[in-house]
Coordinates of C-alpha atoms (C1' of nucleotides) in Angstrom, one line a residue:
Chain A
X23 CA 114.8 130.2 116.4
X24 CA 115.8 133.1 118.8
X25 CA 119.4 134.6 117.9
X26 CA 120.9 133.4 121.2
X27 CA 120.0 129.7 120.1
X28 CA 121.3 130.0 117.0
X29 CA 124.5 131.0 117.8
X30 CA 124.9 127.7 119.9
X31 CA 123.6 125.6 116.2
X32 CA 125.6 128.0 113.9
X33 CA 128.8 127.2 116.6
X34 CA 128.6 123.6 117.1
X35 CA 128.9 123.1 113.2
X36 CA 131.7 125.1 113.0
X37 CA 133.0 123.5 116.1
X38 CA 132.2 119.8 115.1
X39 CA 134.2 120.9 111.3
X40 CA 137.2 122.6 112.8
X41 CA 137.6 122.4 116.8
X42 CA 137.1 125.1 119.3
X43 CA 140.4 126.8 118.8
X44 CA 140.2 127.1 114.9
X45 CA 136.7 128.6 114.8
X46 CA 136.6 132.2 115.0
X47 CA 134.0 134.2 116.5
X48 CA 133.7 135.7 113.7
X49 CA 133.0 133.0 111.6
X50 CA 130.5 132.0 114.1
X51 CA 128.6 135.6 114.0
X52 CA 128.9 135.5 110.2
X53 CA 126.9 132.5 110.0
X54 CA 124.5 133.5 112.5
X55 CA 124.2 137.2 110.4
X56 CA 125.3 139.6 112.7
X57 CA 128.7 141.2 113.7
X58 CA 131.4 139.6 115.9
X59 CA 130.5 142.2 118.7
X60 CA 127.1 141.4 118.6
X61 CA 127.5 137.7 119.7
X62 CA 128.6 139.6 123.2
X63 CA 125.6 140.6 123.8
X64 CA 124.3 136.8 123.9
X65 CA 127.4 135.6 125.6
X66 CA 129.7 136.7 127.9
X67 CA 132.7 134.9 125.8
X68 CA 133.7 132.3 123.3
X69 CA 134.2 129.8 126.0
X70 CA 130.5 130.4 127.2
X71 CA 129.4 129.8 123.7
X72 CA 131.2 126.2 124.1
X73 CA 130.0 125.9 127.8
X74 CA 126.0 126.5 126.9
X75 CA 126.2 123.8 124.3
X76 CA 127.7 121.6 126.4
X77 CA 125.0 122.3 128.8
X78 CA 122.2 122.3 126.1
X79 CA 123.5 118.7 125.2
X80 CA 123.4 117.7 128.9
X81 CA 119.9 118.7 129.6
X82 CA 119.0 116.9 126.1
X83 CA 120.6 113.7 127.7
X84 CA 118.8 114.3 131.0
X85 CA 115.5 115.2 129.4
X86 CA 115.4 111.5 127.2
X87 CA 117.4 109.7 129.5
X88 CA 119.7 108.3 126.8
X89 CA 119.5 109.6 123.3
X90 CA 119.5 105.6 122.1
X91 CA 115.8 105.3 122.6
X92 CA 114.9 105.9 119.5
X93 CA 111.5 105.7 119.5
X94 CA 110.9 107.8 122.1
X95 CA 109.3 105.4 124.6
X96 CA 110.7 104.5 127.5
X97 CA 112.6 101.3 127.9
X98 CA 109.9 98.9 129.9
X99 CA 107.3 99.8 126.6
X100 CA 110.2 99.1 123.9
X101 CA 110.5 95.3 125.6
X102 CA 107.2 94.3 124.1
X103 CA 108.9 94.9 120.6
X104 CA 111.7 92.4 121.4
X105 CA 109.4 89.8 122.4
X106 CA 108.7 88.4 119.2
X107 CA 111.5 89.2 117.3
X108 CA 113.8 87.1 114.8
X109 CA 116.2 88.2 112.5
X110 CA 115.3 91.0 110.4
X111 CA 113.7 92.9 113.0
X112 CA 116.9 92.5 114.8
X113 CA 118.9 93.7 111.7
X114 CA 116.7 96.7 111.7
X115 CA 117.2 97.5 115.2
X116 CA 121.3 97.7 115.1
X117 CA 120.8 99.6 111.2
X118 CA 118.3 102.2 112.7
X119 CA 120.7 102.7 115.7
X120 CA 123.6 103.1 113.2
X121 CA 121.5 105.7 111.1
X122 CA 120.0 107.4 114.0
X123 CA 123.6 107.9 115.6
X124 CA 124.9 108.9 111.6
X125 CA 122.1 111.2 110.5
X126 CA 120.5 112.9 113.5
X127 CA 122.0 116.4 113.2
X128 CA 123.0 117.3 116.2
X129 CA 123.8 113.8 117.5
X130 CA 126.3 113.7 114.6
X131 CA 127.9 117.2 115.4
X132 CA 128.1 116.8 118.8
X133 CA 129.7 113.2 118.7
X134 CA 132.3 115.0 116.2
X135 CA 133.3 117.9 118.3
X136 CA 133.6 115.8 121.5
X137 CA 135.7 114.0 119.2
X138 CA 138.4 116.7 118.5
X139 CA 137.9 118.3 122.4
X140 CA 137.6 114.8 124.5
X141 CA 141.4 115.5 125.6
X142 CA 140.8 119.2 126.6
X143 CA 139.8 118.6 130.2
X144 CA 138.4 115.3 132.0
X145 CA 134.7 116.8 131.9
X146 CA 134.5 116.2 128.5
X147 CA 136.5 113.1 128.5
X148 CA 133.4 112.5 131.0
X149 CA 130.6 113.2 129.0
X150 CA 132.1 111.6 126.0
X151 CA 132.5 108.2 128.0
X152 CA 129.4 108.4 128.8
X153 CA 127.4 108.7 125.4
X154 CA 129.4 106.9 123.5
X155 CA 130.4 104.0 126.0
X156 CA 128.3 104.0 129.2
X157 CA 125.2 104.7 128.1
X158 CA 125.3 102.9 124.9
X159 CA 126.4 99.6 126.9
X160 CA 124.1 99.6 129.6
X161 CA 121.0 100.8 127.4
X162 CA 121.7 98.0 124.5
X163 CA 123.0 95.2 127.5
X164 CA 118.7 95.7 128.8
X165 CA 117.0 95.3 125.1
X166 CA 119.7 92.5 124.4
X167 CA 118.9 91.1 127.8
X168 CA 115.1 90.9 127.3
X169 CA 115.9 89.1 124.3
X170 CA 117.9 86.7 125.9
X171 CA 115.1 86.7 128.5
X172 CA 112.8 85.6 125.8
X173 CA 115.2 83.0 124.3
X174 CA 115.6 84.9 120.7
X175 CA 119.4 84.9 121.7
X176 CA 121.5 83.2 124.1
X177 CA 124.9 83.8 126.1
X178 CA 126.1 83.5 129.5
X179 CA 127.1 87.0 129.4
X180 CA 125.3 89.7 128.5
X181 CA 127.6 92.6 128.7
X182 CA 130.2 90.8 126.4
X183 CA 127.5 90.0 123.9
X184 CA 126.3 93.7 123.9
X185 CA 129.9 94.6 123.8
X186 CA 130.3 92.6 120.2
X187 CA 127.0 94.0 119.5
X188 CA 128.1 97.7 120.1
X189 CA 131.5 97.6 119.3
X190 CA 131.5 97.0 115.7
X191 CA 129.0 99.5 114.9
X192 CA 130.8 102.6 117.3
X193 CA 134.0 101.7 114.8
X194 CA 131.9 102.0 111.4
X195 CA 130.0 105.5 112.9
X196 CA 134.1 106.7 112.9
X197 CA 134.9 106.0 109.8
X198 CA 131.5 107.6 108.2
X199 CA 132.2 110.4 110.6
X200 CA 135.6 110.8 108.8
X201 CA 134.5 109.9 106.0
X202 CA 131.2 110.4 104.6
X203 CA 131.7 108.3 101.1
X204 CA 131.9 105.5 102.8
X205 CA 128.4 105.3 104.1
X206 CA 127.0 103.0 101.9
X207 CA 130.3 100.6 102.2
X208 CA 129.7 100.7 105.8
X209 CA 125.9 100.2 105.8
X210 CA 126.7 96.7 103.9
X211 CA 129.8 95.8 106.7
X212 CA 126.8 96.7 109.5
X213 CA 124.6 94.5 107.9
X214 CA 126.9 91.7 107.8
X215 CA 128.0 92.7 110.8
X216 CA 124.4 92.1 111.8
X217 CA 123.9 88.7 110.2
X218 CA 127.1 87.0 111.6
X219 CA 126.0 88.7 115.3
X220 CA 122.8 86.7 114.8
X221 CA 124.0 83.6 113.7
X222 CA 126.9 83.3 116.6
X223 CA 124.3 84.3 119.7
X224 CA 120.8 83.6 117.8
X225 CA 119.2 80.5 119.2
X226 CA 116.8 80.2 115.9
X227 CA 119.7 78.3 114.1
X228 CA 120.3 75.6 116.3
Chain B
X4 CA 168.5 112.5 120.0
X5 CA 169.6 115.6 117.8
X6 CA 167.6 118.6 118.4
X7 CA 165.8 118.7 115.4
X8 CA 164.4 114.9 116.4
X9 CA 163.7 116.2 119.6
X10 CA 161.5 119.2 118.9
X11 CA 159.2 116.4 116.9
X12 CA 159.2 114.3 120.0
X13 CA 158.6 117.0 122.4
X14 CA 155.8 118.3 120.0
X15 CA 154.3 114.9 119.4
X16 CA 153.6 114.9 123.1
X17 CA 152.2 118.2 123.4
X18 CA 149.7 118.0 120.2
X19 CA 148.7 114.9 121.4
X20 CA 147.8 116.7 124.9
X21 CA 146.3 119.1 123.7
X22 CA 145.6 119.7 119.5
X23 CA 147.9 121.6 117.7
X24 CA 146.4 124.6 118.0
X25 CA 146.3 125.0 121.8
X26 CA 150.4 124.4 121.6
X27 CA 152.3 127.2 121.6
X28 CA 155.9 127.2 120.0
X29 CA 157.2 128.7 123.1
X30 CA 155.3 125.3 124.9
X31 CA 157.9 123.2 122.4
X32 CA 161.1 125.0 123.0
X33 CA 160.6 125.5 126.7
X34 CA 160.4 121.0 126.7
X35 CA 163.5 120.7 124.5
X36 CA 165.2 123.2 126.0
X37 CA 165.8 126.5 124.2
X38 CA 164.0 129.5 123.0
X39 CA 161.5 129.6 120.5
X40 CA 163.4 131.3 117.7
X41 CA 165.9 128.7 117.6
X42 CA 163.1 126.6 116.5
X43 CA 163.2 127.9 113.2
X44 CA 166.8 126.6 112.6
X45 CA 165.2 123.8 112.5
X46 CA 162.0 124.4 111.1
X47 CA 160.2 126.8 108.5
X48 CA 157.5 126.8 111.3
X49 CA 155.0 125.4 113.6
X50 CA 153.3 123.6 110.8
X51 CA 156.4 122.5 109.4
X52 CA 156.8 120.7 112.6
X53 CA 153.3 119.6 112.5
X54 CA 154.2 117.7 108.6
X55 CA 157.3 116.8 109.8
X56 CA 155.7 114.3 112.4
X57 CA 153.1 112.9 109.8
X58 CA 156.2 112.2 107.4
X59 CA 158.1 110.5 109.7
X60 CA 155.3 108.5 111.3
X61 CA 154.0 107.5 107.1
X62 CA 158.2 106.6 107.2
X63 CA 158.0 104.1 110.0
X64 CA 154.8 102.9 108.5
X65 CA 156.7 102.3 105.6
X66 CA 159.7 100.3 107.3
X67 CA 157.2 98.3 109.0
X68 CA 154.7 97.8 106.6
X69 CA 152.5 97.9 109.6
X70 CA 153.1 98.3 113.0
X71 CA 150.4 95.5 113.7
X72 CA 153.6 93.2 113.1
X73 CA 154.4 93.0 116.4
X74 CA 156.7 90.8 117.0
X75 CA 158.9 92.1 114.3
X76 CA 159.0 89.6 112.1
X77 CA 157.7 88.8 108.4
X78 CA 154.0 88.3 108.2
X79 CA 154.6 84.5 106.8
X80 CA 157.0 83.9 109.3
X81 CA 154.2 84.2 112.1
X82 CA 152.1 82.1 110.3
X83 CA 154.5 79.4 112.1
X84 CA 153.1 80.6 115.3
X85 CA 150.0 80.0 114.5
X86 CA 149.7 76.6 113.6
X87 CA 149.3 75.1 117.3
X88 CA 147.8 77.5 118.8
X89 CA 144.7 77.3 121.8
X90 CA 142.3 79.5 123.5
X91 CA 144.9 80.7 125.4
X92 CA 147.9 81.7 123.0
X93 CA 144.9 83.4 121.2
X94 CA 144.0 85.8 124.3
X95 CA 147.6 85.9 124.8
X96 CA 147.6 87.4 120.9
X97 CA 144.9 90.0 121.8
X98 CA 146.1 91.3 125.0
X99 CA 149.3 92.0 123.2
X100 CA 148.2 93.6 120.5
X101 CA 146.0 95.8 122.6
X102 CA 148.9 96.7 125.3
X103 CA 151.0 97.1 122.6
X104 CA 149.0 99.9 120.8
X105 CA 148.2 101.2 124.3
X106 CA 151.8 101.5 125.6
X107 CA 153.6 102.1 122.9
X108 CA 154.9 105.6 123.7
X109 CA 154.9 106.9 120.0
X110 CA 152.1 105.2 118.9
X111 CA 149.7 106.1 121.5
X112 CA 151.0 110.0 121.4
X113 CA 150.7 109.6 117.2
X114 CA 147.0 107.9 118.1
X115 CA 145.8 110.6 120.0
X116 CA 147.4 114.0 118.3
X117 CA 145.2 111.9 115.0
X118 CA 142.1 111.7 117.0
X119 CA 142.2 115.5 117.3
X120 CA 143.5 116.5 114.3
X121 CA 141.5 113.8 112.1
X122 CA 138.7 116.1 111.0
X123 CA 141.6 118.7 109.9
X124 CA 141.7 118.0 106.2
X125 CA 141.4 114.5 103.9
X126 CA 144.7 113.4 103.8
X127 CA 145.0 113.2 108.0
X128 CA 141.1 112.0 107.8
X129 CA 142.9 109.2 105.4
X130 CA 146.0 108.3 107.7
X131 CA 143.8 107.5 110.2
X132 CA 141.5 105.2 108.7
X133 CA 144.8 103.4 107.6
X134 CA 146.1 103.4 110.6
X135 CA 143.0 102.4 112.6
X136 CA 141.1 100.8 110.3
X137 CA 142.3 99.1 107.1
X138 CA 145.9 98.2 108.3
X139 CA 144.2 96.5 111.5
X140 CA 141.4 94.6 109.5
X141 CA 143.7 93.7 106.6
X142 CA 146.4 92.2 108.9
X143 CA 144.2 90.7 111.2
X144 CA 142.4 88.6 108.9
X145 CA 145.4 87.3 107.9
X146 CA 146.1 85.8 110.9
X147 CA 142.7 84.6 111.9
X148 CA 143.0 83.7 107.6
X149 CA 145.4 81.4 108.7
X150 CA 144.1 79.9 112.2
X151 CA 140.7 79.1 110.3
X152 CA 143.1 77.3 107.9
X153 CA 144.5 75.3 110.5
X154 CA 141.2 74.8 112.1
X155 CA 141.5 76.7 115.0
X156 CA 139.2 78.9 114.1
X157 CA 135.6 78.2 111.8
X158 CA 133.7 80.9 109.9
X159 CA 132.5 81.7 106.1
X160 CA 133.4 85.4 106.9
X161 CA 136.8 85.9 107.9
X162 CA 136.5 89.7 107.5
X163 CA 133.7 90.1 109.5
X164 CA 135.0 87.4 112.4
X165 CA 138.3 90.1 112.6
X166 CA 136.2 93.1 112.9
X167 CA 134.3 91.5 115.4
X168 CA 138.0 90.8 116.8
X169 CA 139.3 94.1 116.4
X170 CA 136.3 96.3 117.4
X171 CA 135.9 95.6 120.7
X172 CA 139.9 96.0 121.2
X173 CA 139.5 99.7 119.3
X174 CA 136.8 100.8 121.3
X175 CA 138.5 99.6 124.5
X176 CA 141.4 101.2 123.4
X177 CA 139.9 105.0 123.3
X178 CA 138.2 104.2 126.6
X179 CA 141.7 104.4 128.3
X180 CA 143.3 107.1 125.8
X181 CA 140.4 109.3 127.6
X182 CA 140.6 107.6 131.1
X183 CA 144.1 105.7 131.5
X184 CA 143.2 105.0 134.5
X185 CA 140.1 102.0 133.6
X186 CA 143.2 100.5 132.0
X187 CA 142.7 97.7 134.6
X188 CA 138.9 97.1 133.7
X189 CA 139.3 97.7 130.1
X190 CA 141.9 94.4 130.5
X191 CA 139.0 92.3 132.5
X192 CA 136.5 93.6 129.5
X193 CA 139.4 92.6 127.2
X194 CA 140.0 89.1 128.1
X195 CA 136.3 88.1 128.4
X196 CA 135.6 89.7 125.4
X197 CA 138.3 87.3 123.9
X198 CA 137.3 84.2 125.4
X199 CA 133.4 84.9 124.3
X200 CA 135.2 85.4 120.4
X201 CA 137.0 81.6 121.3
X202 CA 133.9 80.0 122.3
X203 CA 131.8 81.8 119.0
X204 CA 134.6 81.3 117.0
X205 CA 136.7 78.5 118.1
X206 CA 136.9 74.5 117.1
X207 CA 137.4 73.2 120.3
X208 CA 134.4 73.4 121.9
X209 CA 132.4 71.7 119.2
Chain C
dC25 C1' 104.9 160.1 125.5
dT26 C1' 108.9 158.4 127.4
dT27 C1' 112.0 155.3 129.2
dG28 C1' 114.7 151.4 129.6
dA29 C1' 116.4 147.2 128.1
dC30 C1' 117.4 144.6 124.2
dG31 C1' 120.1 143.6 120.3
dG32 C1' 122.5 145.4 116.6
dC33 C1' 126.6 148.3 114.6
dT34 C1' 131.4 150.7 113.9
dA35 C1' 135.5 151.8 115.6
dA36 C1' 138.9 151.1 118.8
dT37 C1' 141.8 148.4 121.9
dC38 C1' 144.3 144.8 123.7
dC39 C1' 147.0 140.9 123.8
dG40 C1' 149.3 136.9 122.9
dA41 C1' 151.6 134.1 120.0
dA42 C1' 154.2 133.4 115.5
dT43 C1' 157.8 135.0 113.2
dT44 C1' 162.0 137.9 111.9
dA45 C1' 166.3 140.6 112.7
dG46 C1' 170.5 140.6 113.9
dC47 C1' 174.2 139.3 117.2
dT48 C1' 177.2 135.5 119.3
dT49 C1' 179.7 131.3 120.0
dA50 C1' 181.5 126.9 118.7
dT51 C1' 183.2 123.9 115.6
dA52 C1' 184.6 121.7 111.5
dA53 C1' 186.6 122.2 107.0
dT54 C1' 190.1 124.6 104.1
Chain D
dA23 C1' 194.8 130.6 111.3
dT24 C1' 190.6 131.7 108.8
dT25 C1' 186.2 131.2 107.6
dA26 C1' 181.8 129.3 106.9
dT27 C1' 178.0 127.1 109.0
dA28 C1' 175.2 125.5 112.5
dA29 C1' 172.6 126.6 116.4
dG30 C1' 171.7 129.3 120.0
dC31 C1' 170.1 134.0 122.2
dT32 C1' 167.6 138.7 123.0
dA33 C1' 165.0 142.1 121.3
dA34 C1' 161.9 143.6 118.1
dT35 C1' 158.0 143.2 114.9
dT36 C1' 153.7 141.7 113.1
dC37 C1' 149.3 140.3 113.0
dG38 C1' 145.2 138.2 113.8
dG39 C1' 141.6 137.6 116.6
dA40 C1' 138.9 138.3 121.2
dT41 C1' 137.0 141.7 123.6
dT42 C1' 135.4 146.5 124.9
dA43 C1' 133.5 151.2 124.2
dG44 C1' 130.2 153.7 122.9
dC45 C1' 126.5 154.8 119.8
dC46 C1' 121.6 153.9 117.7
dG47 C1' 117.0 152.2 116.6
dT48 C1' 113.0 149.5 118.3
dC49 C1' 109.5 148.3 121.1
dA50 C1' 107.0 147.1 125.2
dA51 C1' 105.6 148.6 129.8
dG52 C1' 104.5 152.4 132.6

DNA sequence: CTTGACGGCTAATCCGAATTAGCTTATAAT
DNA sequence: ATTATAAGCTAATTCGGATTAGCCGTCAAG
């Protein structure tokens, strides 16, 4: 990895562990190996460092389309998977969602940083709105559909299912962010979580 | 208000704007009033200021034993309430709970300035998940405790019925601390989201 | 070969923000 | 009346951290 791009990597950890304003670009350059004056020849400023990895991050999001597909297909391929689906397969879908969003590095950086910058300016109120609520929503409301679609569950209304679907497991991802112990406390919550989610909007126990 | 009260209001506001370390002590003094030295009769310093806050906030946390208790009263005393209650009282309960932790002034500011700062060190890390998580759950399936009892409500998992109460409400709830102005359609999401819990949840239907 | 751009370094510089010094006024207690 | 204390002010002081200046070696293109 060039030095330029890993100054954006070295950065975004300390900016995900401390916020922008209490990393110093000297921390940053130490990290990275080189002197603070060095970084300059990279970037223009400290605010340009914060800028390109906000870009890097949007041309991530553009390039996949969504981070949440997983498995790196695109959305009309992943419906065959839900067709014949019944509980387990569905608990493994909302666990591998919950561990994709808690272990992928920079997923898991990003979302913290965001975290502690979201009230800076409305951009990033923007772009955090739209990973962690938009997108999330509207990706999980079209699998969730398709298995309404294919009577695995059933609602009237889709959105507000996906929202009990979501919601629970966007609350356990901030308390593992804050606190990483509890990982394996929360993995147990999801999976109830999971069960009970099944049971309310599954039709396989009527 | 005394001036030493006010320089923690006036601060409140602004680390909840914008993290405590884009505030400037000059920022406080100018809101209250005076000059920035005379902030120091007050106050070792700016993180003096900073503690102060916390303490006072775990003080009312104290009084309160949980500022879930909304209407004021002793826990066993709302019970009462409870007893003869229908889908309507219940969205009623939601909405109030979630407009209450919305508007209320020195919550919300508190919320926010922790949603920042969270990632600071363990012990803010823990006020939040107090705050936010445990005080919310515990509380809350106390109350929806008691409804199953009187049969307004049916599950074997009381804990995992509230967080499938109380998630949606938190995750609505940082939508409009980044945007207040979806308050409106965070409402419409809030009250279907409530009626879906009734008909999953609630006796009457069967 | 030589030149220019790239990326690194050390040694300033600059600047803004926290804090301290020291003076003043008001007020409350002796 | 006197004095101590509280609470404010202006004018330094300090200090840390971002940024700039200016120098040097390397290496690829001509």
């Amino acid at each position: 990895m060039d030095t330029k791009h890993r100054i954006l990597d070295e950065a975004l950890t300390l900016f995900s562990e401390k916020g922008y304003a209490n990393v110093y670009v000297n921390d940053i350059a130490e990290r990275v190996g080189i002197k603070a004056p060095s970084l300059y020849k990279h970037y223009k400023n400290k605010q340009a460092i914060f800028d390109a990895i906000i870009d890097e991050m949007n041309n991530r999001f553009m390039e996949q389309a969504g981070a949440l597909n997983i498995n790196g297909m695109d959305p009309t391929k992943d419906a065959d998977i839900y067709k014949n689906m019944n509980e387990e397969s569905m608990i493994e879908l909302g666990k591998n969602l919950f561990l994709y969003y808690l272990h992928d590095d920079y997923t898991k950086r990003f979302r913290k940083m965001l975290t502690i910058e979201q009230f800076h300016d409305k951009e990033l109120a923007n772009v955090y709105q739209q990973q962690y609520y938009e997108m999330p929503l509207s990706y999980q409301s079209m699998l969730l559909g398709l298995m309404v679609a294919q009577g695995v569950l059933s609602t009237d209304n889709v959105p507000i299912m996906t929202l009990h679907f979501y919601a629970p497991i966007y609350l356990l991802l901030t308390v593992c962010d804050r606190e990483p112990g509890r990982e394996e406390e929360a993995l147990k919550t999801l999976e109830e979580h999971l069960r009970q989610f099944d049971k309310l909007y599954g039709r396989t126990i009527e």
